[in-house]
CSV table of C-alpha atoms in Angstrom, one decimal:
chain,number,residue,atom,x,y,z
A,1393,UNK,CA,-195.0,62.9,168.2
A,1394,UNK,CA,-197.2,65.8,167.2
A,1395,UNK,CA,-199.7,65.0,169.9
A,1396,UNK,CA,-197.1,65.7,172.6
A,1397,UNK,CA,-196.2,69.2,171.2
A,1398,UNK,CA,-198.0,72.1,172.7
A,1399,UNK,CA,-197.7,75.8,171.9
A,1400,UNK,CA,-195.7,77.4,174.7
A,1401,UNK,CA,-195.2,81.2,174.8
A,1402,UNK,CA,-191.8,80.7,173.4
A,1403,UNK,CA,-190.9,78.1,170.9
A,1404,UNK,CA,-189.5,74.7,171.7
A,1405,UNK,CA,-187.3,72.9,169.2
A,1406,UNK,CA,-187.0,69.1,169.1
A,1407,UNK,CA,-184.1,67.2,167.6
A,1408,UNK,CA,-184.9,64.0,165.8
A,1409,UNK,CA,-182.4,61.1,165.3
A,1410,UNK,CA,-180.8,60.7,162.0
A,1411,UNK,CA,-182.9,57.6,161.2
A,1412,UNK,CA,-185.8,60.0,160.4
A,1413,UNK,CA,-184.2,60.7,157.0
A,1414,UNK,CA,-181.4,59.3,155.0
A,1415,UNK,CA,-179.3,62.5,154.6
A,1416,UNK,CA,-180.4,65.1,157.1
A,1417,UNK,CA,-182.0,65.8,160.4
A,1418,UNK,CA,-185.5,67.3,160.4
A,1419,UNK,CA,-186.8,69.1,163.5
A,1420,UNK,CA,-190.3,70.1,164.4
A,1421,UNK,CA,-191.1,73.2,166.4
A,1422,UNK,CA,-194.4,74.7,167.6
A,1423,UNK,CA,-194.8,78.5,167.4
A,1424,UNK,CA,-198.0,80.0,168.6
A,1425,UNK,CA,-200.0,76.9,167.7
A,1426,UNK,CA,-198.4,76.5,164.2
A,1427,UNK,CA,-196.4,73.4,163.2
A,1428,UNK,CA,-193.2,74.1,161.4
A,1429,UNK,CA,-190.9,71.6,159.7
A,1430,UNK,CA,-187.2,72.3,159.9
A,1431,UNK,CA,-184.4,70.7,158.0
A,1432,UNK,CA,-180.6,71.0,158.6
A,1433,UNK,CA,-178.4,72.2,155.8
A,1434,UNK,CA,-176.7,69.3,154.1
A,1435,UNK,CA,-174.9,68.9,150.8
A,1436,UNK,CA,-176.8,67.0,148.0
A,1437,UNK,CA,-176.1,63.3,147.9
A,1438,UNK,CA,-177.7,60.2,146.5
A,1439,UNK,CA,-179.6,59.8,149.7
A,1440,UNK,CA,-181.0,63.4,149.6
A,1441,UNK,CA,-181.7,63.4,145.8
A,1442,UNK,CA,-183.0,59.8,145.5
A,1443,UNK,CA,-183.7,58.6,149.0
A,1444,UNK,CA,-186.5,60.8,150.3
A,1445,UNK,CA,-187.5,59.5,153.7
A,1446,UNK,CA,-186.6,55.8,153.5
A,1447,UNK,CA,-187.0,55.1,157.1
A,1448,UNK,CA,-189.8,55.7,159.6
A,1449,UNK,CA,-190.1,58.5,162.0
A,1450,UNK,CA,-188.1,57.9,165.2
A,1451,UNK,CA,-188.9,59.0,168.7
A,1452,UNK,CA,-188.0,62.6,169.5
A,1453,UNK,CA,-185.1,63.4,171.8
A,1454,UNK,CA,-185.7,66.2,174.2
A,1455,UNK,CA,-182.5,68.0,173.3
A,1456,UNK,CA,-183.1,71.8,172.7
A,1457,UNK,CA,-181.2,73.3,169.8
A,1458,UNK,CA,-181.0,76.8,168.4
A,1459,UNK,CA,-183.1,77.5,165.3
A,1460,UNK,CA,-180.1,79.3,163.7
A,1461,UNK,CA,-178.1,76.0,163.7
A,1462,UNK,CA,-180.8,73.9,161.9
A,1463,UNK,CA,-181.2,75.7,158.6
A,1464,UNK,CA,-184.3,76.8,156.8
A,1465,UNK,CA,-187.9,76.4,158.1
A,1466,UNK,CA,-190.8,75.4,156.0
A,1467,UNK,CA,-194.2,76.2,157.4
A,1468,UNK,CA,-196.9,73.5,157.2
A,1469,UNK,CA,-200.1,75.4,156.8
A,1470,UNK,CA,-203.6,74.2,157.8
A,1471,UNK,CA,-204.1,73.0,154.2
A,1472,UNK,CA,-201.0,70.8,154.1
A,1473,UNK,CA,-200.4,67.9,156.4
A,1474,UNK,CA,-196.9,67.8,157.8
A,1475,UNK,CA,-196.2,64.4,156.3
A,1476,UNK,CA,-196.3,66.1,152.8
A,1477,UNK,CA,-192.6,67.0,153.5
A,1478,UNK,CA,-191.4,63.6,154.5
A,1479,UNK,CA,-191.2,62.0,151.1
A,1480,UNK,CA,-189.0,64.6,149.4
A,1481,UNK,CA,-188.8,65.3,145.7
A,1482,UNK,CA,-190.1,61.9,144.5
A,1483,UNK,CA,-193.4,62.5,146.1
A,1484,UNK,CA,-193.4,66.1,144.8
A,1485,UNK,CA,-192.8,64.6,141.3
A,1486,UNK,CA,-195.9,62.4,141.6
A,1487,UNK,CA,-198.0,65.4,142.7
A,1488,UNK,CA,-196.7,67.4,139.9
A,1489,UNK,CA,-197.6,64.8,137.3
A,1490,UNK,CA,-201.1,64.3,138.6
A,1491,UNK,CA,-201.7,68.0,138.8
A,1492,UNK,CA,-200.4,68.9,135.4
A,1493,UNK,CA,-201.3,66.0,133.0
A,1494,UNK,CA,-204.5,64.3,132.0
A,1495,UNK,CA,-204.7,60.7,133.1
A,1496,UNK,CA,-203.8,58.3,130.3
A,1497,UNK,CA,-201.5,60.8,128.5
A,1498,UNK,CA,-198.2,58.9,128.4
A,1499,UNK,CA,-196.3,61.5,126.4
A,1500,UNK,CA,-197.7,64.2,128.7
A,1501,UNK,CA,-196.5,62.3,131.8
A,1502,UNK,CA,-193.0,61.9,130.3
A,1503,UNK,CA,-192.8,65.6,129.4
A,1504,UNK,CA,-194.1,66.5,132.9
A,1505,UNK,CA,-191.3,64.4,134.4
A,1506,UNK,CA,-188.7,66.0,132.2
A,1507,UNK,CA,-189.9,69.5,133.1
A,1508,UNK,CA,-189.9,68.7,136.8
A,1509,UNK,CA,-186.4,67.3,136.9
A,1510,UNK,CA,-185.1,70.0,134.6
A,1511,UNK,CA,-186.4,72.6,136.9
A,1512,UNK,CA,-185.2,70.8,140.0
A,1513,UNK,CA,-181.6,70.2,138.9
A,1514,UNK,CA,-181.3,73.4,136.8
A,1515,UNK,CA,-180.9,71.3,133.6
A,1516,UNK,CA,-177.7,69.7,134.8
A,1517,UNK,CA,-177.1,66.4,133.0
A,1518,UNK,CA,-179.8,67.3,130.4
A,1519,UNK,CA,-177.5,66.6,127.4
A,1520,UNK,CA,-176.5,63.1,128.6
A,1521,UNK,CA,-180.1,62.4,129.5
A,1522,UNK,CA,-181.3,63.4,126.0
A,1523,UNK,CA,-178.7,61.1,124.5
A,1524,UNK,CA,-179.9,58.3,126.7
A,1525,UNK,CA,-183.6,58.8,125.8
A,1526,UNK,CA,-182.8,58.8,122.1
A,1527,UNK,CA,-180.7,55.6,122.4
A,1528,UNK,CA,-183.3,53.8,124.4
A,1529,UNK,CA,-186.1,54.8,122.1
A,1530,UNK,CA,-184.1,53.8,119.0
A,1531,UNK,CA,-183.1,50.4,120.5
A,1532,UNK,CA,-186.7,49.6,121.4
A,1533,UNK,CA,-188.0,50.6,117.9
A,1534,UNK,CA,-185.3,48.7,116.0
A,1535,UNK,CA,-185.2,45.5,118.1
A,1536,UNK,CA,-189.0,45.3,119.1
A,1537,UNK,CA,-188.3,43.2,122.2
A,1538,UNK,CA,-191.4,41.6,123.8
A,1539,UNK,CA,-190.0,40.5,127.1
A,1540,UNK,CA,-188.1,43.2,128.9
A,1541,UNK,CA,-186.4,43.7,132.3
A,1542,UNK,CA,-185.4,47.0,133.9
A,1543,UNK,CA,-183.1,47.0,136.9
A,1544,UNK,CA,-183.7,50.1,138.9
A,1545,UNK,CA,-187.2,51.6,138.5
A,1546,UNK,CA,-186.7,54.8,140.5
A,1547,UNK,CA,-189.8,56.9,139.6
A,1548,UNK,CA,-190.7,55.0,136.4
A,1549,UNK,CA,-189.5,57.3,133.7
A,1550,UNK,CA,-187.5,54.7,131.7
A,1551,UNK,CA,-190.2,52.1,132.3
A,1552,UNK,CA,-192.6,54.4,130.6
A,1553,UNK,CA,-190.3,54.9,127.6
A,1554,UNK,CA,-189.8,51.2,127.2
A,1555,UNK,CA,-193.5,50.3,127.7
A,1556,UNK,CA,-194.8,52.8,125.1
A,1557,UNK,CA,-192.6,51.1,122.5
A,1558,UNK,CA,-193.6,47.5,123.4
A,1559,UNK,CA,-195.5,45.4,120.8
A,1560,UNK,CA,-199.0,44.3,121.6
A,1561,UNK,CA,-198.0,41.2,123.5
A,1562,UNK,CA,-195.0,42.9,125.1
A,1563,UNK,CA,-194.4,43.2,128.8
A,1564,UNK,CA,-191.8,44.9,131.1
A,1565,UNK,CA,-190.8,43.8,134.6
A,1566,UNK,CA,-189.0,46.5,136.5
A,1567,UNK,CA,-187.2,45.8,139.8
A,1568,UNK,CA,-186.7,48.5,142.4
A,1569,UNK,CA,-185.1,47.9,145.8
A,1570,UNK,CA,-186.7,50.8,147.5
A,1571,UNK,CA,-190.4,50.2,148.4
A,1572,UNK,CA,-191.3,53.9,148.3
A,1573,UNK,CA,-189.8,54.5,144.9
A,1574,UNK,CA,-191.6,51.3,143.7
A,1575,UNK,CA,-194.9,52.6,144.9
A,1576,UNK,CA,-194.5,56.0,143.4
A,1577,UNK,CA,-193.4,54.5,140.0
A,1578,UNK,CA,-196.3,52.1,140.1
A,1579,UNK,CA,-198.7,55.0,140.5
A,1580,UNK,CA,-197.1,57.1,137.8
A,1581,UNK,CA,-197.1,54.2,135.4
A,1582,UNK,CA,-200.8,53.6,136.2
A,1583,UNK,CA,-201.6,57.3,135.7
A,1584,UNK,CA,-199.9,57.2,132.3
A,1585,UNK,CA,-202.2,54.4,131.2
A,1586,UNK,CA,-199.6,51.7,131.0
A,1587,UNK,CA,-200.4,49.5,134.0
A,1588,UNK,CA,-201.0,46.5,131.8
A,1589,UNK,CA,-197.6,46.8,130.2
A,1590,UNK,CA,-195.4,47.1,133.3
A,1591,UNK,CA,-195.1,45.2,136.5
A,1592,UNK,CA,-192.9,46.8,139.2
A,1593,UNK,CA,-191.4,44.3,141.7
A,1594,UNK,CA,-189.8,45.4,145.0
A,1595,UNK,CA,-186.6,43.6,145.8
A,1596,UNK,CA,-183.4,42.6,144.1
A,1597,UNK,CA,-182.5,40.4,141.2
A,1598,UNK,CA,-181.4,37.4,143.3
A,1599,UNK,CA,-184.7,37.5,145.2
A,1600,UNK,CA,-187.0,38.0,142.2
A,1601,UNK,CA,-185.6,35.6,139.6
A,1602,UNK,CA,-188.6,33.2,139.8
A,1603,UNK,CA,-191.1,36.1,139.9
A,1604,UNK,CA,-189.6,37.5,136.7
A,1605,UNK,CA,-190.3,34.2,135.0
A,1606,UNK,CA,-193.9,34.1,136.4
A,1607,UNK,CA,-194.8,37.6,135.2
A,1608,UNK,CA,-193.3,37.2,131.7
A,1609,UNK,CA,-194.4,33.6,131.0
A,1610,UNK,CA,-197.2,33.2,128.4
A,1611,UNK,CA,-200.2,31.0,129.3
A,1612,UNK,CA,-199.1,27.4,129.5
A,1613,UNK,CA,-195.4,28.2,129.0
A,1614,UNK,CA,-192.8,26.4,131.1
A,1615,UNK,CA,-191.3,29.0,133.4
A,1616,UNK,CA,-187.8,27.7,132.7
A,1617,UNK,CA,-188.3,28.5,129.0
A,1618,UNK,CA,-188.8,32.3,129.6
A,1619,UNK,CA,-186.0,34.3,128.0
A,1620,UNK,CA,-185.5,38.1,128.1
A,1621,UNK,CA,-185.2,40.0,124.9
A,1622,UNK,CA,-184.0,43.2,126.5
A,1623,UNK,CA,-182.4,44.3,129.8
A,1624,UNK,CA,-181.8,47.9,130.9
A,1625,UNK,CA,-179.2,48.2,133.7
A,1626,UNK,CA,-180.2,51.4,135.5
A,1627,UNK,CA,-179.6,50.6,139.2
A,1628,UNK,CA,-176.5,50.6,141.3
A,1629,UNK,CA,-173.5,50.6,139.0
A,1630,UNK,CA,-171.6,48.1,141.1
A,1631,UNK,CA,-174.4,45.6,140.5
A,1632,UNK,CA,-174.5,45.8,136.7
A,1633,UNK,CA,-172.1,42.9,136.0
A,1634,UNK,CA,-173.1,40.7,139.1
A,1635,UNK,CA,-176.8,40.9,138.3
A,1636,UNK,CA,-176.2,40.2,134.6
A,1637,UNK,CA,-174.3,37.1,135.7
A,1638,UNK,CA,-177.2,36.1,138.0
A,1639,UNK,CA,-179.6,36.4,135.1
A,1640,UNK,CA,-177.3,34.4,132.9
A,1641,UNK,CA,-177.0,31.6,135.5
A,1642,UNK,CA,-180.8,31.5,135.7
A,1643,UNK,CA,-180.9,31.2,131.9
A,1644,UNK,CA,-183.1,34.3,131.7
A,1645,UNK,CA,-180.7,35.9,129.2
A,1646,UNK,CA,-178.6,34.4,126.5
A,1647,UNK,CA,-178.0,34.6,122.7
A,1648,UNK,CA,-180.1,37.3,121.2
A,1649,UNK,CA,-180.7,39.3,124.5
A,1650,UNK,CA,-180.0,43.0,124.1
A,1651,UNK,CA,-178.4,44.7,127.1
A,1652,UNK,CA,-178.2,48.5,127.6
A,1653,UNK,CA,-176.2,49.9,130.5
A,1654,UNK,CA,-175.8,53.5,131.5
A,1655,UNK,CA,-172.8,54.3,133.7
A,1656,UNK,CA,-173.3,58.1,133.5
A,1657,UNK,CA,-173.4,59.9,136.8
A,1658,UNK,CA,-176.6,62.0,136.8
A,1659,UNK,CA,-177.3,64.8,139.3
A,1660,UNK,CA,-178.3,63.4,142.6
A,1661,UNK,CA,-176.5,60.1,142.1
A,1662,UNK,CA,-173.8,58.7,144.4
A,1663,UNK,CA,-170.4,58.8,142.9
A,1664,UNK,CA,-169.0,56.3,145.5
A,1665,UNK,CA,-170.3,53.2,143.8
A,1666,UNK,CA,-167.8,51.0,142.1
A,1667,UNK,CA,-167.6,47.7,140.4
A,1668,UNK,CA,-166.5,46.1,137.1
A,1669,UNK,CA,-166.5,48.5,134.2
A,1670,UNK,CA,-169.5,47.5,132.0
A,1671,UNK,CA,-167.9,48.4,128.6
A,1672,UNK,CA,-164.7,46.6,129.6
A,1673,UNK,CA,-166.7,43.6,130.7
A,1674,UNK,CA,-168.5,43.4,127.4
A,1675,UNK,CA,-165.3,44.0,125.3
A,1676,UNK,CA,-163.4,41.3,127.1
A,1677,UNK,CA,-165.9,38.6,126.6
A,1678,UNK,CA,-166.5,36.9,123.2
A,1679,UNK,CA,-170.1,36.1,124.0
A,1680,UNK,CA,-171.0,39.8,123.8
A,1681,UNK,CA,-171.1,41.9,120.6
A,1682,UNK,CA,-171.0,45.7,121.3
A,1683,UNK,CA,-173.5,47.4,119.0
A,1684,UNK,CA,-173.1,51.0,120.2
A,1685,UNK,CA,-171.3,53.0,122.9
A,1686,UNK,CA,-171.7,56.7,123.5
A,1687,UNK,CA,-169.4,58.4,125.9
A,1688,UNK,CA,-171.1,60.9,128.1
A,1689,UNK,CA,-168.5,62.0,130.6
A,1690,UNK,CA,-164.9,60.9,131.0
A,1691,UNK,CA,-165.0,57.1,131.4
A,1692,UNK,CA,-168.8,57.1,131.7
A,1693,UNK,CA,-171.2,56.2,128.9
A,1694,UNK,CA,-174.1,54.3,127.5
A,1695,UNK,CA,-173.5,50.9,126.0
A,1696,UNK,CA,-175.8,48.7,124.0
A,1697,UNK,CA,-174.6,45.1,123.3
A,1698,UNK,CA,-176.1,41.7,122.3
A,1699,UNK,CA,-175.4,38.2,123.6
A,1700,UNK,CA,-174.3,36.1,120.7
A,1701,UNK,CA,-173.9,32.4,120.0
A,1702,UNK,CA,-170.4,31.2,120.8
A,1703,UNK,CA,-169.2,28.2,118.9
């Protein structure tokens, strides 16, 4: 821990176990009384781009390593606590939003998030993302759904786009498996002024089915009567079809429910995930009517379909 690090005449470098971060090893060294945070070079991955520091800080091992082998060093000044570097780009996004936009300005928050990710990824994937934004906005405006579900909150960007298009009585439940992302998204949504429109739940579909009903039920309404008008699949692509089936078995979705799924691989996402192809799943089943599909990259794309009555 920091309390055990002194400032020797030379520097001492500690190696931390891989559990400290999902994609890299960070080491801490003391030089002349200054604390430096050091990170090994690692290629980008879903863990590095989306994972931040998902696990707690482990105990330091007393193995000495050479500074040259551990990559770049970021100095933590007296004004910045060393934990500022533990949460990665998602935490930086939250700080950027709070520092650049007036509280309650939803459009400003969305633009700030666009600017941050555009700068961070060098505008890679910007064209596909622009198509997705337009399709989501148009779907919300044309269908005017009141009870919505998002699978995969991440930092809350799509949740904001959905929430700002909801009618007066509308509500969105967004499910995020990562507690840190859920917390960051909740704060961003609150800062954007849409706290009353969005409820972020931490967990998975199978563990939150009843909670979805509780949040979306109107006063006095039977929980089993709750039906979703719109579902956005924006989580692990191998869970799109299984989770839709879970929702169907729970009778949360059915005839009239609009489903939008995006299988596009955006910068920072893991390409290893697999599972049933969403478009093929919709096309092969008579209970779905595909309303729109836009290809974004090879076999990837954004699909909007509607559950329909099957006689």
